[in-house]
PDB file of C-alpha atoms in Angstrom:
ATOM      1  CA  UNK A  11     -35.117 132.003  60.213  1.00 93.00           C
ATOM      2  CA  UNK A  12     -31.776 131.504  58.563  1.00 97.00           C
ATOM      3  CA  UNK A  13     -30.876 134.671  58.463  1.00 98.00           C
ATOM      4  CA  UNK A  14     -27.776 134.815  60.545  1.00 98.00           C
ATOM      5  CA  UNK A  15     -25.510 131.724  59.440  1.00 98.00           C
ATOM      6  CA  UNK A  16     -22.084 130.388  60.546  1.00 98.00           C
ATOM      7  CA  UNK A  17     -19.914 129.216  57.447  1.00 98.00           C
ATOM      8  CA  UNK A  18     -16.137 127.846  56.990  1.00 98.00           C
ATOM      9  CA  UNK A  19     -14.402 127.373  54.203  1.00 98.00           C
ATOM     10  CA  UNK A  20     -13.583 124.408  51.562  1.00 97.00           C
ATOM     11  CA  UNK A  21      -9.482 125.727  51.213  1.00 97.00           C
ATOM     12  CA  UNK A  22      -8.793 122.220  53.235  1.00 98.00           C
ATOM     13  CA  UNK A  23     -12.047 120.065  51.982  1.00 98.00           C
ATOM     14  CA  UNK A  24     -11.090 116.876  50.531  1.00 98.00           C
ATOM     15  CA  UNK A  25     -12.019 112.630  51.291  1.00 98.00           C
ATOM     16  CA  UNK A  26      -9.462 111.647  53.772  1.00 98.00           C
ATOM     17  CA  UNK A  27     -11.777 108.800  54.491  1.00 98.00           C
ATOM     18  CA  UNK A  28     -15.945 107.162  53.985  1.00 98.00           C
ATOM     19  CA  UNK A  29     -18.039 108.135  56.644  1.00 98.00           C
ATOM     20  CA  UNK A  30     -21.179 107.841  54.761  1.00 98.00           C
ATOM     21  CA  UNK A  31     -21.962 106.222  51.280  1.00 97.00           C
ATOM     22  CA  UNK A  32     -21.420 109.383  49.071  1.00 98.00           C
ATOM     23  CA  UNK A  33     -17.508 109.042  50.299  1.00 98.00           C
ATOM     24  CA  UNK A  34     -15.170 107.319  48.191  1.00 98.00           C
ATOM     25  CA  UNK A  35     -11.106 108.077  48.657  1.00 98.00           C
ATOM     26  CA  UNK A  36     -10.350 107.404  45.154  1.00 98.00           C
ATOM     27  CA  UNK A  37     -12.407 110.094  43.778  1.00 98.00           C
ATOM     28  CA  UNK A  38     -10.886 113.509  45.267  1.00 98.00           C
ATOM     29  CA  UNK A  39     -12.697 116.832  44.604  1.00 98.00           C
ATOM     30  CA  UNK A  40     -11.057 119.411  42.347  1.00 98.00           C
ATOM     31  CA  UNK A  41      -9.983 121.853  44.938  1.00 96.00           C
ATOM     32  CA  UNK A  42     -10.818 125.017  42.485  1.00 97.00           C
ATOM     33  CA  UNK A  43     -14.051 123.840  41.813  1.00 98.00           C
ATOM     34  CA  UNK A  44     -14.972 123.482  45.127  1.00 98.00           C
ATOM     35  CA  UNK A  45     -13.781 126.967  46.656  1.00 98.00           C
ATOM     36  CA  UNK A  46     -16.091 128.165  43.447  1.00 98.00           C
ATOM     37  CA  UNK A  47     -18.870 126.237  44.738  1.00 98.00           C
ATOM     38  CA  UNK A  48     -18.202 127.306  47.937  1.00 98.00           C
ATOM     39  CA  UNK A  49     -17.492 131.264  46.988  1.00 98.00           C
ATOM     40  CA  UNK A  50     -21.027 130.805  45.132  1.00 98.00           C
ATOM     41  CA  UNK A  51     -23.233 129.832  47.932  1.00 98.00           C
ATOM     42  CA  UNK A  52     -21.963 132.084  50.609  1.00 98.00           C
ATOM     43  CA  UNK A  53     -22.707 134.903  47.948  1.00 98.00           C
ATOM     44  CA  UNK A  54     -26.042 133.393  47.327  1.00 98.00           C
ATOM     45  CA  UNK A  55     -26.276 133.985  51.130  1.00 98.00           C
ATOM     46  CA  UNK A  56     -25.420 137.470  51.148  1.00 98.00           C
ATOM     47  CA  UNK A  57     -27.496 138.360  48.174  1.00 98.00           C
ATOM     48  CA  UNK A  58     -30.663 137.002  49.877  1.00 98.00           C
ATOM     49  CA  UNK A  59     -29.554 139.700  52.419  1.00 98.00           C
ATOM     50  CA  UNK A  60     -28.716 136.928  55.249  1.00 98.00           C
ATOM     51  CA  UNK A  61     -25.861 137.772  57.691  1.00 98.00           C
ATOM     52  CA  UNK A  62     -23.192 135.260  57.106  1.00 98.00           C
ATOM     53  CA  UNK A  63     -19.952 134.621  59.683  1.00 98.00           C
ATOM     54  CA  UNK A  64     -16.624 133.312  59.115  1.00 98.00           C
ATOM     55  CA  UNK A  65     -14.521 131.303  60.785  1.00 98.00           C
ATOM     56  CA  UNK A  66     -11.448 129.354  58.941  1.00 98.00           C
ATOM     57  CA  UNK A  67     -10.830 125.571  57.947  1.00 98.00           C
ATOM     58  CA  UNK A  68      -8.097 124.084  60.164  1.00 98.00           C
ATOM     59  CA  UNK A  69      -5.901 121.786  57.519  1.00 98.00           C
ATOM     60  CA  UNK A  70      -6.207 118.596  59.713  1.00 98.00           C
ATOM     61  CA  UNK A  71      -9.685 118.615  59.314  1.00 98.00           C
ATOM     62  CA  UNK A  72     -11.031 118.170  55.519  1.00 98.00           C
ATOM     63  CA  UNK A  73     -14.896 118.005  56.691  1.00 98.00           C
ATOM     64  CA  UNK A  74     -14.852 121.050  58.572  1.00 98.00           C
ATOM     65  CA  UNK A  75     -16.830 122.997  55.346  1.00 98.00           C
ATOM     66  CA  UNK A  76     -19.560 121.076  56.987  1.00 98.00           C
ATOM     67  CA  UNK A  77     -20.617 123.760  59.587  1.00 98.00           C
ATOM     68  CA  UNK A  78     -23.913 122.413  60.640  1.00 98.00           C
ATOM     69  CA  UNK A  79     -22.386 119.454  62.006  1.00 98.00           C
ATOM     70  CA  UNK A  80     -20.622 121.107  64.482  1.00 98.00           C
ATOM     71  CA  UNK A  81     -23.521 122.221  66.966  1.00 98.00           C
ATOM     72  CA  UNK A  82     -26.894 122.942  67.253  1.00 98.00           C
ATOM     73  CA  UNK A  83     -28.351 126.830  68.453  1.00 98.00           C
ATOM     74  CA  UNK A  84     -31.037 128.073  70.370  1.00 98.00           C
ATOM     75  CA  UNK A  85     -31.070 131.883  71.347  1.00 97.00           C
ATOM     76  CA  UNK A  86     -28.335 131.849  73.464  1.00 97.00           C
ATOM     77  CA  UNK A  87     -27.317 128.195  74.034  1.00 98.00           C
ATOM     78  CA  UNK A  88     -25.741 125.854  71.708  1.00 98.00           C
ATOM     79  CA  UNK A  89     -25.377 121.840  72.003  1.00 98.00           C
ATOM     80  CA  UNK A  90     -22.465 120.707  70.412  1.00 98.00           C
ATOM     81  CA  UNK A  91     -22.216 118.124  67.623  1.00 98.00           C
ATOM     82  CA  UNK A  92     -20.411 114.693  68.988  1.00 98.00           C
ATOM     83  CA  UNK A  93     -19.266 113.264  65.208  1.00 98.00           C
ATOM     84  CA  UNK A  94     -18.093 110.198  64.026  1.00 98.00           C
ATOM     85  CA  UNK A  95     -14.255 109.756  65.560  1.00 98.00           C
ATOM     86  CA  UNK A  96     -12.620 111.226  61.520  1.00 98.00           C
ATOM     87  CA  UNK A  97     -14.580 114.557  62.414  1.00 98.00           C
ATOM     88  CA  UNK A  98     -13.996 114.816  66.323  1.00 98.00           C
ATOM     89  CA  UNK A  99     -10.943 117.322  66.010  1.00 98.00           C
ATOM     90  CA  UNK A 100     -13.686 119.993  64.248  1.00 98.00           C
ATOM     91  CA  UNK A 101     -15.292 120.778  67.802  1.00 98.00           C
ATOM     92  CA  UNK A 102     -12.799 122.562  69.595  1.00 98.00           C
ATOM     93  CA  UNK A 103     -12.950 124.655  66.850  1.00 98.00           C
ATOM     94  CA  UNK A 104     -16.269 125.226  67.068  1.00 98.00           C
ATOM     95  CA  UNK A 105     -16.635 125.370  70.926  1.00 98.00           C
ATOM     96  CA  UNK A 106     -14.225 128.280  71.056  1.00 98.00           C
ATOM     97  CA  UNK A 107     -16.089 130.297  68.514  1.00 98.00           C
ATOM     98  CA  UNK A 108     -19.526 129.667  69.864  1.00 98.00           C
ATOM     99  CA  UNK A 109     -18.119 130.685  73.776  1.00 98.00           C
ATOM    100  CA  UNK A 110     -16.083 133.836  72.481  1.00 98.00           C
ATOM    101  CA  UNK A 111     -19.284 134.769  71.227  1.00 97.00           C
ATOM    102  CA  UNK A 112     -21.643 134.312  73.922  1.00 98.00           C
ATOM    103  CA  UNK A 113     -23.066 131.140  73.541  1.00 98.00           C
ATOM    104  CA  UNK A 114     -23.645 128.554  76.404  1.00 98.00           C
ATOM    105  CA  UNK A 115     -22.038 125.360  75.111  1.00 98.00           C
ATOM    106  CA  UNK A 116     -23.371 122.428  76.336  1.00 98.00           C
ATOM    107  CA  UNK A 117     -21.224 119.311  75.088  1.00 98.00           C
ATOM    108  CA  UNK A 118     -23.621 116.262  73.596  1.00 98.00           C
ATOM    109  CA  UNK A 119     -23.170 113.085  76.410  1.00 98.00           C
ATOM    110  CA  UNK A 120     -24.011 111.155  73.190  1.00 98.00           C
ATOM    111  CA  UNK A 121     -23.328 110.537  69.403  1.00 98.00           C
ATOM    112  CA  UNK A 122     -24.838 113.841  67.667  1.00 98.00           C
ATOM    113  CA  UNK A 123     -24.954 115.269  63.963  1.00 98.00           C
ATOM    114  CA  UNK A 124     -25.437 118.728  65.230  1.00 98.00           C
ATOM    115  CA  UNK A 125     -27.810 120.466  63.032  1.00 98.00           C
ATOM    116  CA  UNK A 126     -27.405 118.290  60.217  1.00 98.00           C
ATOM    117  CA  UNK A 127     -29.909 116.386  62.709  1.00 98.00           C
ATOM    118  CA  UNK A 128     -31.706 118.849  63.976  1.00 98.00           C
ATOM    119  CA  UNK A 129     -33.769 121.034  61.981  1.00 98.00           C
ATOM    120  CA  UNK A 130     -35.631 124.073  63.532  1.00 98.00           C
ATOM    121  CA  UNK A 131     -39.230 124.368  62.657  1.00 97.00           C
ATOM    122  CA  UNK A 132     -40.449 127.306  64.700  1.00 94.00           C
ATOM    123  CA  UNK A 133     -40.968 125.774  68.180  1.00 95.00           C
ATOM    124  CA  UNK A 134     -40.276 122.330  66.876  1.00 98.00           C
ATOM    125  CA  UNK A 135     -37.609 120.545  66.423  1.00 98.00           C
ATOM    126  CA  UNK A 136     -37.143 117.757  64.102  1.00 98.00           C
ATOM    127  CA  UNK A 137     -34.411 115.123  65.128  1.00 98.00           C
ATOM    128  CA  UNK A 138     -33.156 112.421  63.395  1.00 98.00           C
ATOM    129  CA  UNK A 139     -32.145 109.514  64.907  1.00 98.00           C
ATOM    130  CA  UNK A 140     -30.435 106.098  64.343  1.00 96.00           C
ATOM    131  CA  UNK A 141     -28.237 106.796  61.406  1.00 97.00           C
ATOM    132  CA  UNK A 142     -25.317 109.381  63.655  1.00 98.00           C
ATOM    133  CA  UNK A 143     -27.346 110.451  66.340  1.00 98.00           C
ATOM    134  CA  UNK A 144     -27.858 108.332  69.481  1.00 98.00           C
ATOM    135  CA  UNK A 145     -31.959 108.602  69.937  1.00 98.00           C
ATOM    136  CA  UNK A 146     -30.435 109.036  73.990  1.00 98.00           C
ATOM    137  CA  UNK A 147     -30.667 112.517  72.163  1.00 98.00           C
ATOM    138  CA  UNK A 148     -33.801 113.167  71.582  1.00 98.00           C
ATOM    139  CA  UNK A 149     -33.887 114.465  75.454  1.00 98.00           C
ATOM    140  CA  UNK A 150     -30.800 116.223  75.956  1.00 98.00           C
ATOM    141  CA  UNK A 151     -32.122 118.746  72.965  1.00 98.00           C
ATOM    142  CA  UNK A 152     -35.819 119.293  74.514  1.00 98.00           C
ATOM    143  CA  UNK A 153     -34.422 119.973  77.797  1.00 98.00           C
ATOM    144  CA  UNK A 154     -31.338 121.750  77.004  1.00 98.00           C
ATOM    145  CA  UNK A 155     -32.849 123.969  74.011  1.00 98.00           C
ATOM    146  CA  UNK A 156     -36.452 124.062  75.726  1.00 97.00           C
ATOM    147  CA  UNK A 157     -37.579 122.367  72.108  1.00 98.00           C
ATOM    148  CA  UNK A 158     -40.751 120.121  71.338  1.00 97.00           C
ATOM    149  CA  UNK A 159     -38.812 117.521  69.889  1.00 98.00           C
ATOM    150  CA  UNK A 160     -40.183 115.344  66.926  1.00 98.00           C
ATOM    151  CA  UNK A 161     -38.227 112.408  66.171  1.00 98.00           C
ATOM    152  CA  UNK A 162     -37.753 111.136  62.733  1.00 98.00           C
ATOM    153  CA  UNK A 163     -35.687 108.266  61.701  1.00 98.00           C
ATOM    154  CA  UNK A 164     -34.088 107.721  58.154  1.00 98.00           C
ATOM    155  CA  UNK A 165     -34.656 104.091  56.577  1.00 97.00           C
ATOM    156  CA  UNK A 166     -30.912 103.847  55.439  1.00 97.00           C
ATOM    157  CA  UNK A 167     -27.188 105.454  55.830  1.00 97.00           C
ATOM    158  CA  UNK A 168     -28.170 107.187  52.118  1.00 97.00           C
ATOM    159  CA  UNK A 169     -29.957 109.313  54.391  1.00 98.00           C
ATOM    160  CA  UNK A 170     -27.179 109.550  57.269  1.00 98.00           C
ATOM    161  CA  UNK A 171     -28.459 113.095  58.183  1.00 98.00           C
ATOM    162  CA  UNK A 172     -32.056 113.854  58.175  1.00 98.00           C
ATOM    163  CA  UNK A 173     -31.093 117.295  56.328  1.00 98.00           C
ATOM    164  CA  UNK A 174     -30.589 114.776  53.287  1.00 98.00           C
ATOM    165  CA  UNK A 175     -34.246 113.994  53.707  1.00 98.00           C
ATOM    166  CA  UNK A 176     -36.279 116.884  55.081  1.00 98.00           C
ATOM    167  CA  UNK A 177     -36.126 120.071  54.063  1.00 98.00           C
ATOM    168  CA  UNK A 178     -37.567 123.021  56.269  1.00 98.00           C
ATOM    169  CA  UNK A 179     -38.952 125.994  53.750  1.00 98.00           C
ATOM    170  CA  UNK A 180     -40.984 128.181  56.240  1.00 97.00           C
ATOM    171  CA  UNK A 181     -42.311 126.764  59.981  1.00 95.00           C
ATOM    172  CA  UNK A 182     -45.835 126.044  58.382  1.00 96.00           C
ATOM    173  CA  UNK A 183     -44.233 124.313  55.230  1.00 98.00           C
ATOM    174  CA  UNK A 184     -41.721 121.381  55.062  1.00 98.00           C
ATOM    175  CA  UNK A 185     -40.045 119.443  51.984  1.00 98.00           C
ATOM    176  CA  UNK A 186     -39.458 116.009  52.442  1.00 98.00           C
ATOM    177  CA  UNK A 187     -38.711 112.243  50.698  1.00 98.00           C
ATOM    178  CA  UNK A 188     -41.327 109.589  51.959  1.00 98.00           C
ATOM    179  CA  UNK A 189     -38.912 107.028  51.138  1.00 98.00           C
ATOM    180  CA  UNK A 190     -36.597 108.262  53.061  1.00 98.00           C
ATOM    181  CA  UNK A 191     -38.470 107.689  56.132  1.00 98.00           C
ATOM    182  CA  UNK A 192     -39.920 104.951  58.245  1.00 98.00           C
ATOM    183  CA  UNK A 193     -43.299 104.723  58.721  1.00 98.00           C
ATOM    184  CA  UNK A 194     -43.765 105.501  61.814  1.00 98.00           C
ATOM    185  CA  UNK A 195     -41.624 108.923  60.730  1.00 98.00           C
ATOM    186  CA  UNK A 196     -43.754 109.590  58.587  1.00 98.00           C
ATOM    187  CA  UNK A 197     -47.068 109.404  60.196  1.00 98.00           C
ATOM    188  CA  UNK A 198     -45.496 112.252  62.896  1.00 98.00           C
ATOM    189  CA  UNK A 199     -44.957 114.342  59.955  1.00 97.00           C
ATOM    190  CA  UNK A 200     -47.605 113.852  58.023  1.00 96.00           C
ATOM    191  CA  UNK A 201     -49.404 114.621  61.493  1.00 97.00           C
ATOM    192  CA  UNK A 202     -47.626 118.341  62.367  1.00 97.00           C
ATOM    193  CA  UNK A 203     -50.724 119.855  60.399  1.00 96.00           C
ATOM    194  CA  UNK A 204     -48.114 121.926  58.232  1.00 97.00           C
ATOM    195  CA  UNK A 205     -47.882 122.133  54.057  1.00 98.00           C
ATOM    196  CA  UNK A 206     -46.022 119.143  53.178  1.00 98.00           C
ATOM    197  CA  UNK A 207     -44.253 119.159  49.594  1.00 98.00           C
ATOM    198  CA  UNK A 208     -43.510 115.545  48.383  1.00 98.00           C
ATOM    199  CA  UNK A 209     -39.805 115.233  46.899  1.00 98.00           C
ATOM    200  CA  UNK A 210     -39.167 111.980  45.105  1.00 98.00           C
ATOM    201  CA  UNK A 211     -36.038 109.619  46.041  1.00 98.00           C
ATOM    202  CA  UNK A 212     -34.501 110.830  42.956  1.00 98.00           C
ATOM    203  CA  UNK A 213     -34.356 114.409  43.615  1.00 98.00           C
ATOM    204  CA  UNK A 214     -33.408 113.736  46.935  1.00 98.00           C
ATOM    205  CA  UNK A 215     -30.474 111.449  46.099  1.00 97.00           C
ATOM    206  CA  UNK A 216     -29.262 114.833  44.262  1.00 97.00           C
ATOM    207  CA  UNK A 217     -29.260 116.868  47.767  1.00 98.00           C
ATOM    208  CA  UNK A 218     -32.154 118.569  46.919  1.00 98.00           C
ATOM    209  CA  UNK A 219     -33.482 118.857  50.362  1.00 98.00           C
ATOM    210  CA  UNK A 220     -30.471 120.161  51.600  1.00 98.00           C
ATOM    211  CA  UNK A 221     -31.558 123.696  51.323  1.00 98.00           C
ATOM    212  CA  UNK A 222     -31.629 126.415  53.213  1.00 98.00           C
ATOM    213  CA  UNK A 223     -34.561 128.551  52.890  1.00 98.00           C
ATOM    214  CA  UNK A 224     -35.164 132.082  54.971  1.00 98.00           C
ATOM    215  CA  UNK A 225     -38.885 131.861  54.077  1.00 97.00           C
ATOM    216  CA  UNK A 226     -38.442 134.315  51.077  1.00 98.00           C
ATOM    217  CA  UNK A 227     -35.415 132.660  49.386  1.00 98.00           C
ATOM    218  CA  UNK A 228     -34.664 129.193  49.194  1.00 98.00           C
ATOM    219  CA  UNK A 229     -30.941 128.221  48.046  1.00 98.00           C
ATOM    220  CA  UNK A 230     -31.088 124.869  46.685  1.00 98.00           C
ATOM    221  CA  UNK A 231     -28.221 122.300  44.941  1.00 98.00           C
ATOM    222  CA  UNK A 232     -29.425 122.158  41.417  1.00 97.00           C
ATOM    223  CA  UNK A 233     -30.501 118.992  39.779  1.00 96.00           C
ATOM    224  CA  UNK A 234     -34.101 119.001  41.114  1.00 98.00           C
ATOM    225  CA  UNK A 235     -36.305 120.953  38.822  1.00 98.00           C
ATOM    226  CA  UNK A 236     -39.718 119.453  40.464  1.00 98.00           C
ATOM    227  CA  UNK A 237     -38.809 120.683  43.448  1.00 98.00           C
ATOM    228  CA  UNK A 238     -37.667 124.225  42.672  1.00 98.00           C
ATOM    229  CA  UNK A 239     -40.947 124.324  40.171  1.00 98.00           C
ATOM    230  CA  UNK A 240     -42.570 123.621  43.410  1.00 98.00           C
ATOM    231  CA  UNK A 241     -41.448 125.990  45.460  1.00 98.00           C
ATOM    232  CA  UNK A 242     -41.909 129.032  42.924  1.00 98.00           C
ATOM    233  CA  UNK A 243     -45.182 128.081  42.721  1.00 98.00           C
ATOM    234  CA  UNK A 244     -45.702 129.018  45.983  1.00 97.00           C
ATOM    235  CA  UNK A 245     -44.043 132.624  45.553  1.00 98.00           C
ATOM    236  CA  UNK A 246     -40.647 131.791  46.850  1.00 98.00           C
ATOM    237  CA  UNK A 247     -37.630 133.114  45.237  1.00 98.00           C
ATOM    238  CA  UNK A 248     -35.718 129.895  44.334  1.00 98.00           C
ATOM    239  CA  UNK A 249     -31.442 130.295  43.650  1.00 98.00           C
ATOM    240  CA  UNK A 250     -30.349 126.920  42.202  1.00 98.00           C
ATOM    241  CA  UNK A 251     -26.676 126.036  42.323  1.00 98.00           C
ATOM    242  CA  UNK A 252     -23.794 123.544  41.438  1.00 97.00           C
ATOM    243  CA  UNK A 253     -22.695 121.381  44.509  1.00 97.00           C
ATOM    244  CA  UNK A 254     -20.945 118.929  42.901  1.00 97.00           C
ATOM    245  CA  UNK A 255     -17.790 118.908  44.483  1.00 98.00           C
ATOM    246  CA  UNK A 256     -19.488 119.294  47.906  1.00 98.00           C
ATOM    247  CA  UNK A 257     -20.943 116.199  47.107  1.00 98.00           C
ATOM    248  CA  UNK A 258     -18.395 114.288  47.305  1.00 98.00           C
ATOM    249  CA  UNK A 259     -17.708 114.348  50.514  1.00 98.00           C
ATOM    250  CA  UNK A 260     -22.023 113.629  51.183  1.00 98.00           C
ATOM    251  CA  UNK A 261     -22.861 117.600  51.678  1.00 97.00           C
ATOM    252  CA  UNK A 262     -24.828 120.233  50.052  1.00 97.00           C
ATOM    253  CA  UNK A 263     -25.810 123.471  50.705  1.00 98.00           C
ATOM    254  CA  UNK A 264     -27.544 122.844  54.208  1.00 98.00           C
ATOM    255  CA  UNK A 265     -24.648 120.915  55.175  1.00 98.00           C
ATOM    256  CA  UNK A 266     -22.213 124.324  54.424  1.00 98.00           C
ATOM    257  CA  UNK A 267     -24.514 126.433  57.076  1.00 98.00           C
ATOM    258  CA  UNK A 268     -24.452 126.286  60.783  1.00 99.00           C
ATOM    259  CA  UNK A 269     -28.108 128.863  61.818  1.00 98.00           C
ATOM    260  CA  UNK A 270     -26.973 131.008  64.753  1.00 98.00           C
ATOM    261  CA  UNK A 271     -30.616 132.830  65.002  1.00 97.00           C
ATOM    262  CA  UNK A 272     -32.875 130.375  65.627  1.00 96.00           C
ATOM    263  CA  UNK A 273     -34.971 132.674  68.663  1.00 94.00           C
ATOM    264  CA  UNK A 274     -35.473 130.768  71.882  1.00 92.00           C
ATOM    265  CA  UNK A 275     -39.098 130.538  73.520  1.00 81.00           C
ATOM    266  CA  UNK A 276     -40.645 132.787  76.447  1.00 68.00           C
ATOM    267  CA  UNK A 277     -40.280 130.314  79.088  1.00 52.00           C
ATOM    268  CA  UNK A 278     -36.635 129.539  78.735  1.00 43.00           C
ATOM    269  CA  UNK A 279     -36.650 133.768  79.372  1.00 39.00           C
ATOM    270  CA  UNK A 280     -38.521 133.317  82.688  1.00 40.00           C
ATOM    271  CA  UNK A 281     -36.969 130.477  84.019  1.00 41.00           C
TER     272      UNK A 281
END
C-alpha cells in the first residue's frame, strides 16, 4: 500500500487561475519554498523506504505537481483523471507515461479527480462524488478496476477532493472529518466495520488528511498535532511536514502522489 508512488515536480507550480477555494491569483507561491517542500516530501518518501518515480512538470501546466489527479491504478489498469478544463493539458502527459509502462489506460467518459477521488482501501474503493467527479463515475471505476465502490460525497467545494476529507492509514483503519461529509456519507463509513479516527474541521482545513500512509509510516502536512498524537498512539511512525506553499494552489501531501501498486483482485486474474 503506497509503496510504489508516481511524483512530478513543483519547478513550474504556481496559481494561473481558482479552481477550488484555497486558489487565489494574487497570492503566488515562493517558487524556492515550494521545490523545498517538494524536495522534502519525496525524501520523506524514500526514507520510509517507498519506491518513488519521476516524471517532469511541463511549463504550460502549473498544477501538474498534483500527480494523483491525473489517474487512478489498479494492478495493471489505470482510469484516467478527466479535470476541470485549466488542468486538461496534464493528461497526455500522464497517458503516455502510464502506456510506456504497461498500464491499460482507460480514458474517464465523465468529469473525474483521479485519485484525489478515489482512495484505495484494500478491496474498496472510496469515491467521492459531486464536488469534480460526475457520480456517472461511480460505475465506470467498479467495472473497469473490478472495485467495491463506496460512494462518499463532500458537503462543500472546501472539500473539492475527498482526499481533503478522508484519510486512508491502513485498509482496517481510516481518518476522516464528519463535517466534511453528508449524512448519508457518513453512515456508509461509519458502517465499513473498520477503526475510524475522528479529525476535527480544523485540522482538516490544514490538509491534515491529505496523507499518505504505507501502514507503517504516515507522512502528514504539519499543523495537526491531534491527529499525528493519534496516530502514534497506535504505533505508527508519524513524519510531519511544511506544505505551505503546496497549499496554495489547494494540495498537500496526498495530492503530490499518484499510488502505482495498488494489487488488483483474483477475479480480474481469471477473467
Amino acid at each position: 500500500m503506497n509503496s510504489e508512488l508516481l511524483v512530478s515536480d513543483a519547478s513550474h507550480f504556481r496559481v494561473d487561475y481558482e479552481i477550488n477555494p484555497y486558489m487565489d491569483t494574487t497570492i503566488q507561491p515562493d517558487t524556492e519554498a515550494t521545490l523545498a517542500e517538494h524536495q522534502a516530501i519525496v525524501a520523506a518518501h524514500l526514507a520510509a523506504g517507498r519506491k518513488v518515480e519521476y516524471l517532469p512538470s511541463a511549463p504550460q501546466c502549473p498544477d501538474m505537481v498534483f500527480t494523483a489527479n491525473a489517474a487512478v491504478v489498479r494492478g495493471d489498469r489505470a482510469v484516467l483523471g478527466c479535470p476541470p478544463p485549466q488542468r486538461k493539458a496534464e493528461i497526455p502527459y500522464f497517458q503516455e507515461w502510464l502506456a510506456d509502462r504497461g498500464f491499460e489506460v482507460i480514458e474517464a467518459p465523465y468529469a473525474f479527480s483521479g485519485q484525489g477521488d478515489a482512495l484505495a482501501c484494500g478491496d474498496l474503493l472510496l469515491t467521492g462524488y459531486g464536488q469534480r467527479t460526475d457520480e456517472r463515475m461511480l460505475g465506470v471505476l467498479a467495472r473497469e478496476l473490478n472495485y467495491e465502490v463506496v460512494p462518499l460525497r463532500t458537503v462543500s467545494p472546501r472539500w473539492y477532493d475527498l482526499d481533503l476529507a478522508v484519510g486512508v492509514i491502513a485498509p482496517d483503519t481510516l481518518a476522516y472529518c464528519p463535517q466534511a461529509l453528508d449524512t448519508l456519507s457518513l453512515r456508509t463509513l461509519r458502517g465499513l466495520g473498520v477503526e475510524l479516527i475522528e479529525v476535527s474541521a480544523e485540522e482538516a482545513a490544514r490538509f491534515a488528511l491529505n496523507l499518505v500512509s504505507d501502514g507503517t509510516t504516515v507522512t502528514m502536512a504539519q499543523g495537526a498535532p491531534r491527529l499525528a498524537a493519534a496516530l502514534r498512539d497506535r504505533g505508527l511512525k508519524v513524519v510531519e511536514l511544511h506544505t505551505t506553499e503546496l497549499a496554495k494552489g489547494g494540495g498537500g501531501i496526498r495530492c503530490t502522489a499518484l499510488t502505482l501498486d495498488n494489487p488488483p483482485t483474483k477475479q480480474r486474474s481469471e477473467d
